[in-house]
XYZ file of C-alpha atoms in Angstrom:
431
model
C 43.842 46.056 68.932
C 40.395 44.484 69.103
C 41.231 42.422 65.988
C 44.497 41.335 67.468
C 42.710 40.329 70.724
C 40.168 38.245 68.811
C 42.930 36.542 66.938
C 44.832 35.669 70.094
C 41.762 34.238 71.840
C 40.839 32.229 68.696
C 44.547 30.975 68.611
C 44.245 30.034 72.279
C 40.982 28.131 71.728
C 42.590 26.178 68.872
C 45.668 25.483 70.921
C 43.493 24.124 73.700
C 41.507 21.925 71.271
C 44.742 20.548 69.863
C 45.864 19.734 73.404
C 42.704 17.863 74.200
C 42.787 15.842 70.975
C 46.539 14.997 71.450
C 45.475 13.673 74.937
C 42.704 11.592 73.426
C 44.882 10.293 70.676
C 47.607 9.439 73.143
C 45.185 7.648 75.347
C 43.925 5.671 72.324
C 47.511 4.728 71.308
C 47.977 3.282 74.814
C 44.748 1.348 74.345
C 46.139 -0.220 71.163
C 49.072 -1.590 73.167
C 46.819 -3.055 75.881
C 44.002 -4.619 73.740
C 43.381 -5.881 70.292
C 44.051 -3.066 67.705
C 40.983 -4.007 65.656
C 38.469 -3.354 68.604
C 39.737 0.044 69.462
C 40.160 1.140 65.734
C 36.513 0.160 65.059
C 35.429 2.190 68.044
C 37.443 5.177 67.035
C 36.236 4.860 63.454
C 32.586 4.913 64.685
C 33.260 8.302 66.523
C 34.884 9.847 63.536
C 31.738 9.097 61.449
C 29.532 10.619 63.936
C 29.529 14.466 64.570
C 28.419 14.334 68.247
C 31.291 13.220 70.480
C 29.480 13.332 73.847
C 31.002 13.675 77.312
C 29.622 10.414 78.330
C 30.825 8.424 75.358
C 34.255 9.992 75.499
C 34.402 8.908 79.211
C 33.952 5.301 78.146
C 36.808 5.484 75.616
C 39.231 7.347 77.815
C 38.636 4.999 80.784
C 39.188 1.799 78.824
C 42.884 1.528 79.980
C 41.978 2.691 83.680
C 39.406 -0.055 84.062
C 41.521 -2.703 82.334
C 44.721 -2.152 84.345
C 43.051 -1.710 87.755
C 40.698 -4.647 87.582
C 41.933 -7.309 89.981
C 41.131 -10.589 88.245
C 41.711 -13.753 90.223
C 41.036 -17.412 89.704
C 42.064 -18.454 93.305
C 39.579 -20.017 95.733
C 39.545 -18.615 99.278
C 38.126 -20.566 102.129
C 36.311 -17.444 103.177
C 35.124 -16.596 99.738
C 35.741 -13.601 97.569
C 37.554 -10.788 99.415
C 35.278 -7.910 98.872
C 37.173 -4.594 98.238
C 34.925 -2.018 100.111
C 37.506 0.633 99.568
C 36.418 0.616 95.829
C 32.717 1.351 96.704
C 31.218 4.459 95.233
C 28.032 6.332 95.882
C 25.317 5.842 93.336
C 22.319 8.028 92.404
C 19.386 5.679 91.872
C 15.764 5.514 92.689
C 16.172 4.414 96.240
C 12.537 3.490 96.904
C 12.527 0.998 93.978
C 15.969 -0.387 94.682
C 15.103 -0.745 98.435
C 12.207 -2.991 97.445
C 14.489 -5.058 95.230
C 17.050 -5.347 97.935
C 14.486 -6.423 100.714
C 12.825 -8.884 98.464
C 16.183 -10.464 97.666
C 17.192 -11.143 101.274
C 15.916 -14.607 102.384
C 16.418 -15.235 106.074
C 16.359 -18.737 107.415
C 16.126 -17.995 111.222
C 16.211 -21.601 112.354
C 19.730 -21.818 111.087
C 20.664 -18.247 111.689
C 21.327 -17.696 107.957
C 20.464 -15.053 105.451
C 20.846 -15.482 101.712
C 20.842 -12.715 99.153
C 19.092 -14.145 96.129
C 20.448 -13.149 92.665
C 18.596 -14.404 89.605
C 20.835 -16.365 87.279
C 23.408 -16.578 90.171
C 22.523 -20.021 91.479
C 19.209 -18.878 93.155
C 17.127 -21.846 92.117
C 19.549 -24.316 93.799
C 19.752 -22.231 96.892
C 15.958 -21.743 97.301
C 15.635 -25.594 97.116
C 18.426 -26.152 99.708
C 17.070 -23.601 102.154
C 13.639 -25.342 101.865
C 15.330 -28.655 102.922
C 17.381 -27.004 105.592
C 14.168 -25.419 107.080
C 12.450 -28.798 107.179
C 15.522 -30.654 108.189
C 15.233 -32.946 105.092
C 18.618 -34.546 104.444
C 18.423 -35.120 100.611
C 19.884 -33.715 97.432
C 18.185 -30.348 96.531
C 17.892 -31.631 92.939
C 15.073 -33.925 94.196
C 12.937 -30.735 93.982
C 12.050 -30.261 90.446
C 12.153 -26.646 88.969
C 8.268 -26.555 88.423
C 7.591 -27.382 92.081
C 7.426 -23.789 93.196
C 5.757 -24.517 96.499
C 8.559 -26.766 97.549
C 11.125 -23.867 97.257
C 12.041 -21.544 100.023
C 9.946 -18.354 99.449
C 10.531 -16.370 102.710
C 12.070 -12.864 102.178
C 12.325 -9.508 103.883
C 9.917 -7.809 101.546
C 7.508 -6.878 104.378
C 10.345 -5.684 106.723
C 11.528 -2.198 106.959
C 14.867 -1.195 105.457
C 16.443 -0.869 108.864
C 14.929 -4.174 109.973
C 16.378 -5.903 106.923
C 19.860 -4.572 107.739
C 19.417 -5.712 111.381
C 18.582 -9.214 110.186
C 21.801 -9.291 108.064
C 23.859 -8.173 111.061
C 22.273 -10.828 113.368
C 22.555 -13.757 110.961
C 25.333 -15.443 109.041
C 24.904 -13.860 105.606
C 26.137 -14.940 102.227
C 25.616 -14.213 98.449
C 26.796 -15.347 95.141
C 28.217 -13.171 92.192
C 28.473 -13.903 88.578
C 30.315 -12.439 85.549
C 27.850 -9.789 84.124
C 28.461 -11.123 80.533
C 27.744 -14.701 81.446
C 24.639 -13.738 83.548
C 23.069 -11.577 80.687
C 23.511 -14.243 78.115
C 22.125 -16.986 80.469
C 19.084 -14.949 81.245
C 18.453 -14.232 77.506
C 18.698 -17.866 76.526
C 16.614 -19.114 79.461
C 13.844 -16.454 79.659
C 13.560 -15.022 76.151
C 15.080 -17.404 73.597
C 13.703 -20.609 74.967
C 9.949 -21.042 74.848
C 8.689 -19.080 77.806
C 5.288 -17.413 77.105
C 5.176 -15.546 80.519
C 8.397 -13.712 79.790
C 7.444 -13.198 76.147
C 4.315 -11.482 77.061
C 5.912 -9.276 79.914
C 9.613 -8.663 79.494
C 9.758 -9.548 75.813
C 7.043 -6.997 74.929
C 8.808 -4.200 76.988
C 12.063 -4.900 75.217
C 10.418 -4.782 71.846
C 8.840 -1.445 72.618
C 12.050 -0.100 74.027
C 14.109 -0.749 70.858
C 11.182 0.445 68.545
C 9.970 -2.816 67.224
C 6.473 -4.358 66.832
C 5.799 -5.888 70.181
C 3.193 -8.363 68.774
C 5.131 -11.336 70.218
C 8.094 -11.186 72.614
C 9.456 -14.414 71.199
C 11.175 -12.319 68.459
C 13.600 -10.563 70.821
C 17.134 -10.847 69.649
C 20.207 -10.909 71.842
C 21.132 -7.454 70.556
C 17.532 -6.160 71.401
C 18.221 -7.269 75.071
C 21.628 -5.471 75.107
C 20.002 -2.332 73.769
C 17.165 -2.540 76.315
C 19.709 -2.840 79.180
C 21.672 0.127 77.911
C 18.577 2.327 77.405
C 16.752 1.440 80.584
C 17.557 2.987 84.001
C 18.834 0.457 86.507
C 15.925 0.762 88.819
C 13.423 -0.012 85.988
C 15.315 -3.123 84.620
C 13.905 -6.546 85.114
C 15.501 -8.193 88.176
C 17.429 -10.619 86.050
C 19.519 -7.736 84.773
C 19.919 -5.347 87.654
C 23.657 -5.321 88.603
C 24.333 -7.638 91.597
C 25.945 -5.009 93.775
C 22.622 -3.071 93.470
C 20.644 -5.962 94.534
C 22.688 -7.312 97.465
C 24.411 -4.086 98.498
C 27.846 -5.523 99.707
C 29.027 -1.949 100.098
C 26.546 -1.560 102.963
C 26.319 -5.167 104.143
C 29.252 -7.144 105.689
C 28.483 -10.506 104.148
C 30.158 -13.367 105.949
C 30.764 -15.076 102.678
C 30.692 -13.890 99.034
C 30.829 -16.829 96.621
C 31.148 -16.881 92.756
C 29.142 -18.882 90.227
C 32.384 -19.705 88.472
C 33.435 -21.533 91.650
C 29.964 -22.595 92.697
C 30.482 -26.110 94.124
C 33.620 -25.320 96.106
C 32.075 -22.033 97.457
C 28.907 -23.892 98.483
C 30.898 -26.544 100.269
C 32.873 -23.827 101.922
C 29.763 -21.983 103.182
C 28.545 -25.198 104.869
C 32.023 -25.602 106.513
C 32.166 -22.071 107.604
C 28.553 -22.056 109.030
C 29.132 -25.607 110.605
C 26.399 -27.284 108.600
C 26.840 -30.810 107.435
C 26.983 -30.713 103.603
C 27.106 -34.482 102.884
C 23.351 -34.993 102.478
C 23.049 -32.109 100.158
C 26.305 -32.101 98.087
C 26.932 -35.488 96.554
C 29.960 -36.773 94.659
C 27.640 -36.781 91.629
C 26.860 -33.059 91.992
C 28.029 -32.158 88.434
C 25.996 -34.909 86.706
C 22.926 -34.114 88.969
C 23.221 -30.393 87.982
C 23.342 -31.243 84.195
C 20.376 -33.685 84.402
C 18.440 -31.230 86.342
C 19.056 -28.559 83.617
C 17.919 -31.188 81.036
C 14.748 -31.974 82.979
C 14.054 -28.182 83.521
C 14.334 -27.491 79.862
C 12.336 -30.384 78.575
C 9.580 -30.049 81.220
C 9.224 -26.316 80.313
C 9.043 -27.044 76.685
C 6.275 -29.597 77.131
C 4.345 -27.447 79.634
C 4.516 -24.349 77.473
C 4.063 -26.141 74.051
C 0.364 -25.278 73.598
C 0.646 -21.656 74.847
C 3.878 -21.138 72.865
C 2.008 -22.013 69.510
C 0.607 -18.428 69.520
C 4.148 -17.268 68.863
C 6.033 -20.205 67.138
C 5.484 -23.743 66.031
C 6.570 -26.604 68.286
C 9.482 -27.656 66.091
C 10.942 -24.170 66.289
C 10.637 -24.308 70.081
C 12.370 -27.674 70.035
C 15.195 -26.276 67.961
C 15.551 -23.443 70.509
C 15.791 -25.749 73.563
C 18.285 -27.997 71.575
C 20.427 -24.911 71.011
C 20.017 -23.803 74.495
C 21.506 -27.105 75.798
C 24.359 -26.657 73.339
C 25.160 -23.231 74.697
C 25.117 -24.795 78.209
C 27.650 -27.382 77.153
C 25.311 -30.235 77.720
C 24.931 -31.632 74.174
C 27.356 -31.407 71.390
C 26.724 -28.938 68.592
C 27.561 -31.724 66.089
C 24.296 -33.610 67.249
C 21.178 -32.894 65.227
C 17.635 -33.223 66.625
C 16.506 -36.754 65.714
C 12.867 -35.681 65.349
C 10.800 -34.135 62.640
C 8.189 -31.454 62.748
C 5.343 -33.829 63.063
C 6.908 -35.707 65.966
C 7.667 -32.473 67.861
C 3.913 -31.668 67.913
C 2.958 -34.517 70.453
C 6.153 -36.038 71.768
C 5.872 -37.052 75.371
C 7.984 -35.667 78.173
C 9.552 -39.176 78.993
C 10.529 -39.847 75.319
C 12.127 -36.319 74.886
C 14.045 -36.708 78.254
C 15.303 -40.097 77.054
C 16.426 -38.583 73.661
C 18.228 -35.588 75.180
C 19.797 -37.592 78.045
C 21.159 -40.187 75.599
C 22.503 -37.390 73.320
C 24.124 -35.933 76.427
C 25.992 -39.176 77.254
C 27.143 -39.512 73.619
C 28.282 -35.856 73.634
C 30.618 -36.390 76.556
C 33.394 -37.483 74.227
C 33.509 -33.943 72.806
C 35.069 -31.084 74.564
C 31.880 -29.396 75.693
C 33.720 -26.806 77.853
C 35.495 -25.474 74.804
C 32.275 -25.594 72.796
C 30.458 -23.549 75.486
C 33.178 -21.042 75.504
C 33.144 -20.751 71.701
C 29.480 -20.184 71.488
C 29.604 -17.655 74.307
C 32.130 -15.602 72.297
C 30.000 -15.981 69.028
C 26.962 -14.642 70.870
C 28.802 -11.454 71.923
C 30.495 -11.095 68.609
C 27.061 -10.218 67.233
C 26.907 -7.066 69.358
C 28.782 -4.027 67.912
C 31.638 -2.673 69.888
C 29.870 0.669 70.323
C 27.153 -1.269 72.352
C 29.617 -3.460 74.116
C 31.366 -0.349 75.561
C 28.141 1.049 76.901
C 27.009 -2.409 78.139
C 30.116 -2.762 80.254
C 29.493 0.732 81.636
C 26.127 -0.420 83.051
C 27.869 -3.104 84.973
C 31.185 -1.302 85.645
C 30.694 -1.662 89.557
C 30.101 -5.313 89.210
C 33.232 -5.662 87.257
C 35.239 -3.617 89.571
C 33.888 -4.821 92.887
C 33.745 -8.434 92.134
C 36.928 -8.846 90.222
C 35.721 -9.478 86.717
C 37.453 -8.257 83.513
C 35.173 -5.620 81.925
C 37.218 -5.814 78.632
C 38.029 -9.434 77.938
C 40.079 -9.682 74.788
C 37.873 -12.573 73.467
C 34.886 -10.082 73.357
C 36.574 -6.777 72.578
C 39.752 -7.616 70.670
C 40.531 -8.797 67.034
C 36.990 -8.332 65.836
C 36.815 -7.561 62.069
C 33.101 -7.970 61.221
C 29.855 -8.383 63.134
C 28.512 -11.877 63.041
C 25.031 -12.641 61.910
C 22.618 -13.528 64.762
C 23.700 -16.974 66.007
C 20.282 -17.502 67.515
C 18.379 -17.444 64.316
C 16.148 -20.551 63.990
């Protein structure tokens, strides 16, 4: 009787396991219909080759379809900005003290205009800090007149010294706004700007932390790869991430704050004009007809000025010509110069080239590059960058930002990044 009982229980366990695996396989079959076969097959193969199938990782696989089908992706432009779906807000368990400080430091009130802006790094914050500075001083000029290195000319007031309740009250009593950005775009932009381009400050701080996190020699943070950054984001608790990589909903807290306007970087100019109209501020002195060109030339100036300013300090990690190659590549990724254009300088010339001459060279190259389809190039290079990241890491990366994808209407599993991938590309940032 005991033997028969044991056999029955063992049979029951086997039967339950078969049911579970049938469910998993069924779900994965559904995934194959919704996304590129190759991506899901690669992920499934990875799990078959690893003995530990954790609850957390299986959750990522089984929720692939759920996130994909429920995400509301829209390209429409609303006059009142993005319609934030508060009904999708979930409670989070984070280090509240640390995140309270991030939140308060990100809220920038302009009491003279009854405005409050939530600053998000790599979300148009440089432009808005300049614009708020001009609004504060009632200067009616294009914010691009303020150069990126002129930190003292930017608006720097925040709620950092206010209490948490005081900050919430300020947001209630002012006309508040914020901007979002697709997490994948924001991450890559921060990598290129702060870690790939010559930036000794970030190399010595964030770069070293990343190298230690991924188990590499942290002698110089300039060696951080894009994959290193992704692994750092995945392995680091949100409250310990550098501010450039903290999810936007955790920075601005739209689930707790009723922002009057939520704009998107993907619709930056229109949303900026709409904010002025909604808050009854004349936009004409600040938003000119040449906004797009001003934006690009500002990016060129910022890139070149930083290269020249950091050239001596950067020598401790790389030679100036390598730094020049990196900023050239950066401008190609930003769709400012064509990838068909080579640097018209040699190693010796890069050692002592003046700011004015390098600005002329790059500005001229930009003008010539306009005949190429730079938007297509930018998209292609974006995809290539993420195709260097294995799908196993891509799934975990999207899980870090799953609330940003869900709450701000971005696709967590774009086919261009997850589907039809056969082999991992070599590092496209190697110089």
